Amino acid sequence: MSRFEPNLRIPGPTALPPSVREAGGRQMINHRGPEFAALIGRIQAGMKPYFGTAGDVAILTCAGTGGLEAAVVNTLSPGDRVLGISIGAFGDRFAQIAEAYGARVERMTAEWGWAAAPDEVRERLAAGGGDYRAVLLTHNETSTGVMNPLSQLAAAIRAAAPDALILVDTVSSLGAVPFEMDAWGCDVVVTGSQKAWMAAPGLAMVAASDRGWAAMEAATMPRFYLDLRRHRDLLGKGETPWTPAVAVAFQVDEGLRLMAEETPAGIFARHEICAAATQAGLEALGFRLFADPAHRSRTVTAAWIPEGLDWKAFNGELKRRDLILAGGQGKLAGKVFRVGHLGMVRLDEILAAIGTIEEVLAEQGRLPSAGVGVAAAERAAIGLEQGRQSAGAAAAGAGATAAGGAR
Ligand SMILES: *Cc1c(COP(=O)(O)O)cnc(C)c1O
């Protein structure tokens, strides 16, 4: 974070690394030429490990919501029975899209702040006779700061409704936390350039399983711009059916290069550390976190606005100090605030954010005791780092023993 730029701690669009910003300023190229074909090939190949898929990844020019709409209209038909599992505003949105196109959506909602429970999902599907065409899921619910136990939920769905397609919104998680689309049996998975991918908004990446692609042949919901078959047919040529957001593609390409340098393991660890620091820091400052502690998100944290705190004035003070947080969404507007910690985020930016919040609390005479927030955030981060190091040392020790035994 430069001294001259705000600490943009919203859950997307996320801040751009300098080289990603520069990539977006490059001269245009022919989107039907070899340079673009190579670019789209690199993006595809670079994305697949984060999806955990060997299948194709379509690159659409639209917001993340357009990617969700693509998942729905390409695989479903009007009248299809769909279970929309919602744990917040984005789960509601996914269900609304399916409804808008005529699916018969049954909603299963968790109280906001909680994850979906695999056992309850299994029971619900079994009670419903199991003949669902699809189940809609949100991996990371950005409105509540809750991360669903996706592998367990997918397993529960596979067990109770083996033929149901599993469509997953991973817009605010993919690229920041592990995901195994193929191994978990997910059929369509959607993400967006402006979240963990450290690029500007404008591209949605959509991957589908063999079953997902097969479903697209039978589906009858109307589609044209978002027709994924048109995308897949041109992927081999390294093109997209319509003019893509070339500048954003340049950025995603550079973002993926930076991510490869850091390695997925490094990226996932960094997000885990930044999440733990944010959450420990806010709690030490007296904020009550919104999410069930067992399912706290690693990319965004929501906290209750304490009784008696004038959020508008408080947030004004934060902004004056160049800290930009997000407010509550939907029915949480005015009730919670959210801190984004995904994409290009470093521990020092989190410590700075906690420090800024601490400063304003102190000014208002609301600080439990000086320095507690930043200290707690640092402790949480150091605890995780030390845990990782001793686990690494133990693994290395075990490796040495095994090698010794072999000798
Ligand atoms: C940001 C987000 C979206 C939507 O992205 P847009 O690009 O604003 O359409 C969808 N789902 C989740 C979970 C998100 O965080």
Short mmCIF file of C-alpha atoms and ligand atoms in Angstrom, two decimals:
data_model
loop_
_atom_site.label_atom_id
_atom_site.label_comp_id
_atom_site.label_asym_id
_atom_site.label_seq_id
_atom_site.Cartn_x
_atom_site.Cartn_y
_atom_site.Cartn_z
CA MET A 1 0.00 0.00 0.00
CA SER A 2 1.41 3.33 -0.97
CA ARG A 3 1.13 6.18 1.50
CA PHE A 4 -0.74 8.07 -1.17
CA GLU A 5 -3.37 5.47 -1.86
CA PRO A 6 -6.28 4.40 0.27
CA ASN A 7 -6.19 1.05 2.03
CA LEU A 8 -8.98 -0.46 -0.07
CA ARG A 9 -10.38 -3.12 2.22
CA ILE A 10 -13.60 -3.99 0.43
CA PRO A 11 -14.36 -7.50 -0.88
CA GLY A 12 -13.91 -6.47 -4.51
CA PRO A 13 -12.94 -4.79 -6.65
CA THR A 14 -9.63 -5.47 -4.94
CA ALA A 15 -6.47 -3.38 -5.25
CA LEU A 16 -4.29 -3.98 -8.29
CA PRO A 17 -0.58 -4.79 -7.98
CA PRO A 18 1.53 -2.22 -9.86
CA SER A 19 2.44 -4.59 -12.69
CA VAL A 20 -1.23 -5.52 -13.13
CA ARG A 21 -2.13 -1.84 -13.44
CA GLU A 22 0.54 -1.40 -16.08
CA ALA A 23 -0.67 -4.48 -17.95
CA GLY A 24 -4.12 -2.89 -18.23
CA GLY A 25 -2.61 0.13 -19.97
CA ARG A 26 -1.05 -1.82 -22.82
CA GLN A 27 -1.87 -1.08 -26.45
CA MET A 28 -4.76 -3.10 -27.88
CA ILE A 29 -4.12 -6.21 -29.92
CA ASN A 30 -6.19 -8.10 -32.46
CA HIS A 31 -8.51 -10.29 -30.43
CA ARG A 32 -8.62 -12.70 -33.38
CA GLY A 33 -4.85 -12.97 -33.70
CA PRO A 34 -2.10 -15.26 -32.36
CA GLU A 35 -1.10 -12.97 -29.49
CA PHE A 36 -4.57 -13.03 -28.01
CA ALA A 37 -4.84 -16.78 -28.61
CA ALA A 38 -1.66 -17.28 -26.59
CA LEU A 39 -2.99 -14.97 -23.88
CA ILE A 40 -6.29 -16.78 -23.50
CA GLY A 41 -4.41 -20.09 -23.52
CA ARG A 42 -2.26 -18.90 -20.61
CA ILE A 43 -5.29 -17.68 -18.67
CA GLN A 44 -7.06 -21.02 -19.17
CA ALA A 45 -4.04 -23.03 -18.13
CA GLY A 46 -3.27 -20.71 -15.23
CA MET A 47 -6.80 -20.85 -13.87
CA LYS A 48 -7.37 -24.61 -13.99
CA PRO A 49 -5.33 -25.51 -10.89
CA TYR A 50 -7.33 -23.03 -8.80
CA PHE A 51 -10.62 -24.48 -10.04
CA GLY A 52 -9.18 -27.96 -9.54
CA THR A 53 -10.32 -29.04 -12.96
CA ALA A 54 -8.90 -30.63 -16.06
CA GLY A 55 -11.86 -29.30 -18.05
CA ASP A 56 -12.33 -26.14 -20.06
CA VAL A 57 -12.62 -22.71 -18.48
CA ALA A 58 -14.70 -20.22 -20.47
CA ILE A 59 -13.74 -16.56 -20.22
CA LEU A 60 -16.76 -14.28 -20.44
CA THR A 61 -16.83 -10.52 -20.57
CA CYS A 62 -19.30 -9.62 -17.83
CA ALA A 63 -19.59 -9.14 -14.08
CA GLY A 64 -19.59 -12.15 -11.76
CA THR A 65 -23.37 -12.07 -11.84
CA GLY A 66 -23.22 -12.62 -15.59
CA GLY A 67 -21.17 -15.75 -14.89
CA LEU A 68 -23.87 -16.97 -12.48
CA GLU A 69 -26.49 -16.27 -15.11
CA ALA A 70 -24.41 -18.26 -17.61
CA ALA A 71 -24.32 -21.22 -15.19
CA VAL A 72 -28.11 -21.16 -14.93
CA VAL A 73 -29.24 -20.53 -18.52
CA ASN A 74 -26.79 -22.98 -20.06
CA THR A 75 -27.64 -26.00 -17.93
CA LEU A 76 -31.33 -25.62 -17.00
CA SER A 77 -34.74 -25.57 -18.66
CA PRO A 78 -37.85 -23.66 -17.62
CA GLY A 79 -39.79 -25.73 -15.09
CA ASP A 80 -36.72 -27.56 -13.81
CA ARG A 81 -36.82 -28.27 -10.11
CA VAL A 82 -33.91 -26.53 -8.42
CA LEU A 83 -32.80 -26.32 -4.81
CA GLY A 84 -31.33 -22.90 -4.06
CA ILE A 85 -29.23 -23.11 -0.92
CA SER A 86 -28.77 -19.60 0.36
CA ILE A 87 -26.82 -18.35 3.34
CA GLY A 88 -26.93 -14.66 2.41
CA ALA A 89 -27.43 -12.01 -0.25
CA PHE A 90 -25.44 -13.77 -2.99
CA GLY A 91 -27.19 -17.08 -2.43
CA ASP A 92 -30.48 -15.21 -2.78
CA ARG A 93 -29.25 -13.63 -6.00
CA PHE A 94 -28.30 -17.00 -7.51
CA ALA A 95 -31.81 -18.34 -6.73
CA GLN A 96 -33.39 -15.20 -8.19
CA ILE A 97 -31.56 -15.67 -11.47
CA ALA A 98 -32.87 -19.24 -11.79
CA GLU A 99 -36.38 -18.00 -10.95
CA ALA A 100 -36.16 -15.21 -13.50
CA TYR A 101 -35.59 -17.83 -16.21
CA GLY A 102 -38.47 -20.00 -15.08
CA ALA A 103 -36.87 -22.68 -12.91
CA ARG A 104 -39.02 -23.99 -10.07
CA VAL A 105 -36.72 -22.93 -7.27
CA GLU A 106 -37.19 -24.26 -3.77
CA ARG A 107 -35.20 -22.29 -1.30
CA MET A 108 -33.26 -23.66 1.58
CA THR A 109 -31.94 -20.85 3.68
CA ALA A 110 -29.63 -20.77 6.64
CA GLU A 111 -29.92 -18.00 9.15
CA TRP A 112 -27.50 -15.28 8.01
CA GLY A 113 -24.17 -15.74 9.74
CA TRP A 114 -24.34 -19.52 9.50
CA ALA A 115 -23.12 -22.01 6.93
CA ALA A 116 -25.35 -24.57 5.25
CA ALA A 117 -25.34 -27.88 7.14
CA PRO A 118 -24.47 -30.94 5.00
CA ASP A 119 -26.81 -33.22 7.01
CA GLU A 120 -29.74 -30.86 6.55
CA VAL A 121 -29.05 -30.61 2.85
CA ARG A 122 -28.96 -34.40 2.54
CA GLU A 123 -32.26 -34.69 4.44
CA ARG A 124 -33.93 -31.97 2.43
CA LEU A 125 -32.94 -33.54 -0.88
CA ALA A 126 -34.03 -37.00 0.27
CA ALA A 127 -37.34 -35.67 1.59
CA GLY A 128 -37.90 -33.93 -1.73
CA GLY A 129 -37.61 -37.25 -3.57
CA GLY A 130 -34.17 -36.49 -4.91
CA ASP A 131 -35.41 -35.52 -8.38
CA TYR A 132 -33.80 -32.11 -8.45
CA ARG A 133 -32.20 -30.96 -11.68
CA ALA A 134 -29.73 -28.73 -9.92
CA VAL A 135 -28.56 -27.38 -6.60
CA LEU A 136 -27.26 -23.82 -6.33
CA LEU A 137 -24.52 -23.15 -3.80
CA THR A 138 -22.38 -20.22 -2.69
CA HIS A 139 -18.87 -21.15 -1.64
CA ASN A 140 -18.03 -17.92 0.15
CA GLU A 141 -20.96 -15.72 1.14
CA THR A 142 -19.52 -12.23 0.82
CA SER A 143 -22.47 -10.54 2.53
CA THR A 144 -22.04 -12.42 5.82
CA GLY A 145 -18.37 -13.44 5.85
CA VAL A 146 -19.24 -17.13 5.99
CA MET A 147 -17.47 -19.84 4.01
CA ASN A 148 -19.56 -22.90 3.29
CA PRO A 149 -17.99 -26.36 3.80
CA LEU A 150 -18.20 -26.96 0.07
CA SER A 151 -16.62 -30.40 -0.19
CA GLN A 152 -18.97 -31.76 2.48
CA LEU A 153 -21.99 -30.09 0.94
CA ALA A 154 -21.13 -31.46 -2.49
CA ALA A 155 -20.71 -34.95 -1.01
CA ALA A 156 -24.09 -34.67 0.71
CA ILE A 157 -25.74 -33.62 -2.57
CA ARG A 158 -24.03 -36.41 -4.51
CA ALA A 159 -25.28 -38.94 -1.95
CA ALA A 160 -28.90 -37.77 -1.82
CA ALA A 161 -29.46 -36.55 -5.38
CA PRO A 162 -26.83 -38.20 -7.58
CA ASP A 163 -28.21 -36.73 -10.79
CA ALA A 164 -28.51 -33.13 -9.64
CA LEU A 165 -26.11 -30.64 -11.17
CA ILE A 166 -24.10 -28.71 -8.61
CA LEU A 167 -23.68 -25.06 -9.63
CA VAL A 168 -21.32 -23.07 -7.45
CA ASP A 169 -20.69 -19.36 -6.96
CA THR A 170 -17.01 -19.07 -6.03
CA VAL A 171 -16.76 -15.43 -7.07
CA SER A 172 -15.17 -14.28 -3.79
CA SER A 173 -13.17 -17.41 -2.93
CA LEU A 174 -11.55 -18.99 -5.97
CA GLY A 175 -7.87 -18.14 -6.19
CA ALA A 176 -7.69 -17.39 -2.45
CA VAL A 177 -8.58 -20.75 -0.89
CA PRO A 178 -8.23 -24.36 -2.04
CA PHE A 179 -10.95 -25.65 -4.34
CA GLU A 180 -11.24 -29.04 -6.05
CA MET A 181 -14.04 -28.88 -8.56
CA ASP A 182 -13.40 -32.26 -10.21
CA ALA A 183 -12.67 -34.16 -7.00
CA TRP A 184 -15.72 -32.73 -5.24
CA GLY A 185 -18.03 -33.35 -8.17
CA CYS A 186 -19.08 -29.76 -8.88
CA ASP A 187 -20.58 -29.17 -12.33
CA VAL A 188 -20.36 -25.45 -13.00
CA VAL A 189 -18.08 -23.11 -11.06
CA VAL A 190 -18.03 -19.34 -11.49
CA THR A 191 -15.54 -16.66 -10.48
CA GLY A 192 -14.83 -13.02 -11.35
CA SER A 193 -11.68 -11.07 -12.26
CA GLN A 194 -12.07 -8.36 -9.61
CA LYS A 195 -11.86 -10.53 -6.50
CA ALA A 196 -8.94 -12.84 -5.70
CA TRP A 197 -7.50 -12.48 -9.21
CA MET A 198 -6.23 -8.92 -8.52
CA ALA A 199 -7.57 -7.55 -11.81
CA ALA A 200 -10.17 -4.94 -12.71
CA PRO A 201 -13.82 -5.99 -12.99
CA GLY A 202 -14.92 -7.20 -16.40
CA LEU A 203 -14.25 -10.91 -16.82
CA ALA A 204 -16.09 -13.90 -15.39
CA MET A 205 -14.46 -17.31 -15.59
CA VAL A 206 -16.75 -20.31 -15.81
CA ALA A 207 -15.66 -23.94 -15.69
CA ALA A 208 -17.93 -26.92 -16.32
CA SER A 209 -17.63 -30.67 -15.77
CA ASP A 210 -18.33 -33.20 -18.54
CA ARG A 211 -21.78 -33.56 -17.03
CA GLY A 212 -22.18 -29.80 -17.06
CA TRP A 213 -21.22 -29.56 -20.73
CA ALA A 214 -23.57 -32.44 -21.56
CA ALA A 215 -26.41 -30.69 -19.73
CA MET A 216 -25.93 -27.68 -21.99
CA GLU A 217 -27.04 -29.70 -25.01
CA ALA A 218 -30.38 -30.53 -23.41
CA ALA A 219 -31.04 -27.22 -21.63
CA THR A 220 -33.68 -24.95 -23.15
CA MET A 221 -33.46 -21.70 -21.23
CA PRO A 222 -32.91 -18.83 -23.68
CA ARG A 223 -29.32 -17.77 -24.16
CA PHE A 224 -27.23 -16.01 -26.73
CA TYR A 225 -24.49 -13.72 -25.40
CA LEU A 226 -23.86 -16.10 -22.50
CA ASP A 227 -24.04 -19.33 -24.53
CA LEU A 228 -21.12 -21.31 -23.14
CA ARG A 229 -21.11 -23.72 -26.09
CA ARG A 230 -20.10 -20.85 -28.36
CA HIS A 231 -17.24 -20.11 -25.97
CA ARG A 232 -16.08 -23.70 -25.80
CA ASP A 233 -16.17 -24.11 -29.56
CA LEU A 234 -13.78 -21.20 -29.99
CA LEU A 235 -11.44 -21.96 -27.09
CA GLY A 236 -9.41 -24.31 -29.27
CA LYS A 237 -8.78 -21.40 -31.64
CA GLY A 238 -7.93 -19.13 -28.74
CA GLU A 239 -10.86 -16.81 -29.31
CA THR A 240 -14.04 -15.71 -27.62
CA PRO A 241 -17.32 -15.37 -29.55
CA TRP A 242 -17.64 -11.65 -28.85
CA THR A 243 -15.06 -8.92 -28.36
CA PRO A 244 -13.59 -9.61 -24.91
CA ALA A 245 -12.41 -7.07 -22.32
CA VAL A 246 -8.87 -7.28 -23.69
CA ALA A 247 -7.39 -4.90 -21.10
CA VAL A 248 -8.79 -6.96 -18.25
CA ALA A 249 -7.45 -10.12 -19.90
CA PHE A 250 -3.98 -8.51 -19.92
CA GLN A 251 -4.41 -7.88 -16.21
CA VAL A 252 -5.65 -11.35 -15.32
CA ASP A 253 -2.70 -12.80 -17.26
CA GLU A 254 -0.25 -10.70 -15.24
CA GLY A 255 -2.10 -11.48 -12.00
CA LEU A 256 -1.80 -15.19 -12.72
CA ARG A 257 1.91 -14.75 -13.38
CA LEU A 258 2.33 -13.14 -9.95
CA MET A 259 0.23 -15.87 -8.39
CA ALA A 260 2.36 -18.61 -9.97
CA GLU A 261 5.43 -16.90 -8.52
CA GLU A 262 3.91 -16.92 -5.07
CA THR A 263 2.55 -20.48 -5.51
CA PRO A 264 -0.99 -21.54 -4.57
CA ALA A 265 0.19 -22.77 -1.16
CA GLY A 266 1.74 -19.39 -0.44
CA ILE A 267 -1.39 -17.55 -1.55
CA PHE A 268 -3.70 -19.72 0.54
CA ALA A 269 -1.47 -19.32 3.62
CA ARG A 270 -1.34 -15.53 3.17
CA HIS A 271 -5.13 -15.34 3.01
CA GLU A 272 -5.48 -17.54 6.07
CA ILE A 273 -3.07 -15.33 8.01
CA CYS A 274 -4.71 -12.07 6.91
CA ALA A 275 -8.15 -13.43 7.83
CA ALA A 276 -7.00 -14.58 11.27
CA ALA A 277 -5.32 -11.23 11.93
CA THR A 278 -8.40 -9.26 10.85
CA GLN A 279 -10.71 -11.35 12.98
CA ALA A 280 -8.50 -11.36 16.08
CA GLY A 281 -7.87 -7.63 15.74
CA LEU A 282 -11.54 -6.72 15.46
CA GLU A 283 -12.52 -8.96 18.35
CA ALA A 284 -9.81 -7.50 20.56
CA LEU A 285 -11.22 -4.06 19.76
CA GLY A 286 -14.57 -5.18 21.09
CA PHE A 287 -16.37 -5.92 17.83
CA ARG A 288 -18.59 -8.98 17.62
CA LEU A 289 -18.02 -10.91 14.43
CA PHE A 290 -21.08 -11.81 12.42
CA ALA A 291 -20.09 -15.28 11.24
CA ASP A 292 -20.29 -18.57 13.09
CA PRO A 293 -16.67 -19.06 14.29
CA ALA A 294 -16.59 -22.56 12.74
CA HIS A 295 -17.17 -21.17 9.24
CA ARG A 296 -15.50 -17.80 9.13
CA SER A 297 -14.44 -16.69 5.68
CA ARG A 298 -10.81 -16.37 4.74
CA THR A 299 -11.54 -13.56 2.30
CA VAL A 300 -14.01 -11.21 4.00
CA THR A 301 -14.99 -10.50 7.59
CA ALA A 302 -18.30 -9.00 8.70
CA ALA A 303 -18.66 -7.44 12.15
CA TRP A 304 -21.67 -6.03 13.96
CA ILE A 305 -21.79 -2.27 14.33
CA PRO A 306 -21.90 -1.88 18.11
CA GLU A 307 -24.93 -0.36 19.75
CA GLY A 308 -24.56 3.39 20.09
CA LEU A 309 -21.85 3.73 17.46
CA ASP A 310 -22.78 6.19 14.73
CA TRP A 311 -21.47 4.22 11.76
CA LYS A 312 -21.75 7.04 9.26
CA ALA A 313 -19.64 9.36 11.35
CA PHE A 314 -17.24 6.57 12.32
CA ASN A 315 -16.80 5.47 8.72
CA GLY A 316 -16.27 9.09 7.72
CA GLU A 317 -13.31 9.22 10.11
CA LEU A 318 -11.95 5.96 8.67
CA LYS A 319 -12.24 7.34 5.14
CA ARG A 320 -10.51 10.54 6.17
CA ARG A 321 -7.63 8.28 7.21
CA ASP A 322 -7.74 6.49 3.85
CA LEU A 323 -9.26 3.27 5.11
CA ILE A 324 -12.10 2.10 2.87
CA LEU A 325 -14.38 -0.57 4.32
CA ALA A 326 -17.64 -2.01 2.98
CA GLY A 327 -21.02 -1.60 4.62
CA GLY A 328 -23.70 -4.25 5.08
CA GLN A 329 -25.64 -5.68 2.14
CA GLY A 330 -29.36 -6.29 1.87
CA LYS A 331 -30.97 -6.71 5.25
CA LEU A 332 -27.61 -6.15 6.95
CA ALA A 333 -27.31 -2.57 5.69
CA GLY A 334 -26.56 -0.35 8.68
CA LYS A 335 -26.08 -3.39 10.92
CA VAL A 336 -22.66 -4.70 9.95
CA PHE A 337 -19.50 -3.50 8.25
CA ARG A 338 -17.16 -5.68 6.25
CA VAL A 339 -13.42 -5.88 5.79
CA GLY A 340 -12.13 -7.45 2.59
CA HIS A 341 -8.89 -9.43 2.79
CA LEU A 342 -8.50 -11.07 -0.59
CA GLY A 343 -6.42 -10.63 -3.69
CA MET A 344 -3.37 -8.46 -3.22
CA VAL A 345 -3.50 -8.19 0.56
CA ARG A 346 -0.56 -8.22 2.93
CA LEU A 347 -0.43 -8.51 6.68
CA ASP A 348 0.89 -4.96 7.03
CA GLU A 349 -2.23 -3.64 5.30
CA ILE A 350 -4.41 -5.54 7.73
CA LEU A 351 -2.40 -4.26 10.69
CA ALA A 352 -2.71 -0.74 9.28
CA ALA A 353 -6.48 -1.15 8.95
CA ILE A 354 -6.83 -2.43 12.51
CA GLY A 355 -4.59 0.39 13.66
CA THR A 356 -6.77 2.97 11.92
CA ILE A 357 -9.95 1.56 13.46
CA GLU A 358 -8.21 1.59 16.82
CA GLU A 359 -7.23 5.22 16.38
CA VAL A 360 -10.80 6.32 15.68
CA LEU A 361 -12.16 4.25 18.56
CA ALA A 362 -9.62 5.92 20.86
CA GLU A 363 -10.66 9.32 19.62
CA GLN A 364 -14.23 8.49 20.58
CA GLY A 365 -13.25 7.11 23.98
CA ARG A 366 -14.32 3.60 22.95
CA LEU A 367 -10.97 1.82 23.00
CA PRO A 368 -10.72 -0.98 25.60
CA SER A 369 -6.97 -0.33 25.98
CA ALA A 370 -4.31 1.15 23.73
CA GLY A 371 -2.67 -1.14 21.20
CA VAL A 372 -4.87 -4.19 21.86
CA GLY A 373 -6.21 -4.52 18.33
CA VAL A 374 -2.95 -4.47 16.44
CA ALA A 375 -1.27 -6.64 19.08
CA ALA A 376 -4.00 -9.28 18.87
CA ALA A 377 -3.87 -9.23 15.06
CA GLU A 378 -0.11 -9.69 15.12
CA ARG A 379 -0.33 -12.49 17.66
CA ALA A 380 -2.86 -14.35 15.53
CA ALA A 381 -0.67 -14.01 12.46
CA ILE A 382 2.49 -15.07 14.27
CA GLY A 383 0.68 -18.02 15.83
CA LEU A 384 -0.35 -19.29 12.41
CA GLU A 385 3.08 -18.73 10.93
CA GLN A 386 4.77 -20.59 13.78
CA GLY A 387 2.27 -23.43 13.51
CA ARG A 388 3.06 -23.69 9.83
CA GLN A 389 6.79 -23.67 10.44
CA SER A 390 6.69 -26.39 13.07
CA ALA A 391 4.41 -28.48 10.83
CA GLY A 392 6.93 -27.95 8.03
CA ALA A 393 9.80 -28.95 10.32
CA ALA A 394 7.90 -32.03 11.47
CA ALA A 395 7.23 -33.03 7.88
CA ALA A 396 10.88 -32.48 6.99
CA GLY A 397 11.87 -34.55 10.05
CA ALA A 398 9.54 -37.36 9.00
CA GLY A 399 11.00 -37.17 5.50
CA ALA A 400 14.53 -37.42 6.90
CA THR A 401 13.53 -40.44 8.98
CA ALA A 402 11.98 -42.13 5.96
CA ALA A 403 15.09 -41.39 3.92
CA GLY A 404 17.25 -42.72 6.76
CA GLY A 405 15.18 -45.90 6.87
CA ALA A 406 15.56 -46.37 3.15
CA ARG A 407 19.31 -46.15 3.47
C1 LIG B 1 -18.86 -10.12 -5.92
C2 LIG B 1 -19.71 -11.33 -5.88
C3 LIG B 1 -20.62 -11.66 -6.90
C4 LIG B 1 -21.01 -10.76 -8.02
O1 LIG B 1 -20.07 -10.13 -8.66
P1 LIG B 1 -20.44 -8.91 -9.62
O2 LIG B 1 -19.20 -8.85 -10.43
O3 LIG B 1 -20.69 -7.73 -8.76
O4 LIG B 1 -21.62 -9.29 -10.42
C5 LIG B 1 -21.30 -12.85 -6.82
N1 LIG B 1 -21.13 -13.69 -5.80
C6 LIG B 1 -20.29 -13.42 -4.80
C7 LIG B 1 -20.17 -14.40 -3.70
C8 LIG B 1 -19.55 -12.23 -4.80
O5 LIG B 1 -18.73 -11.95 -3.80
#
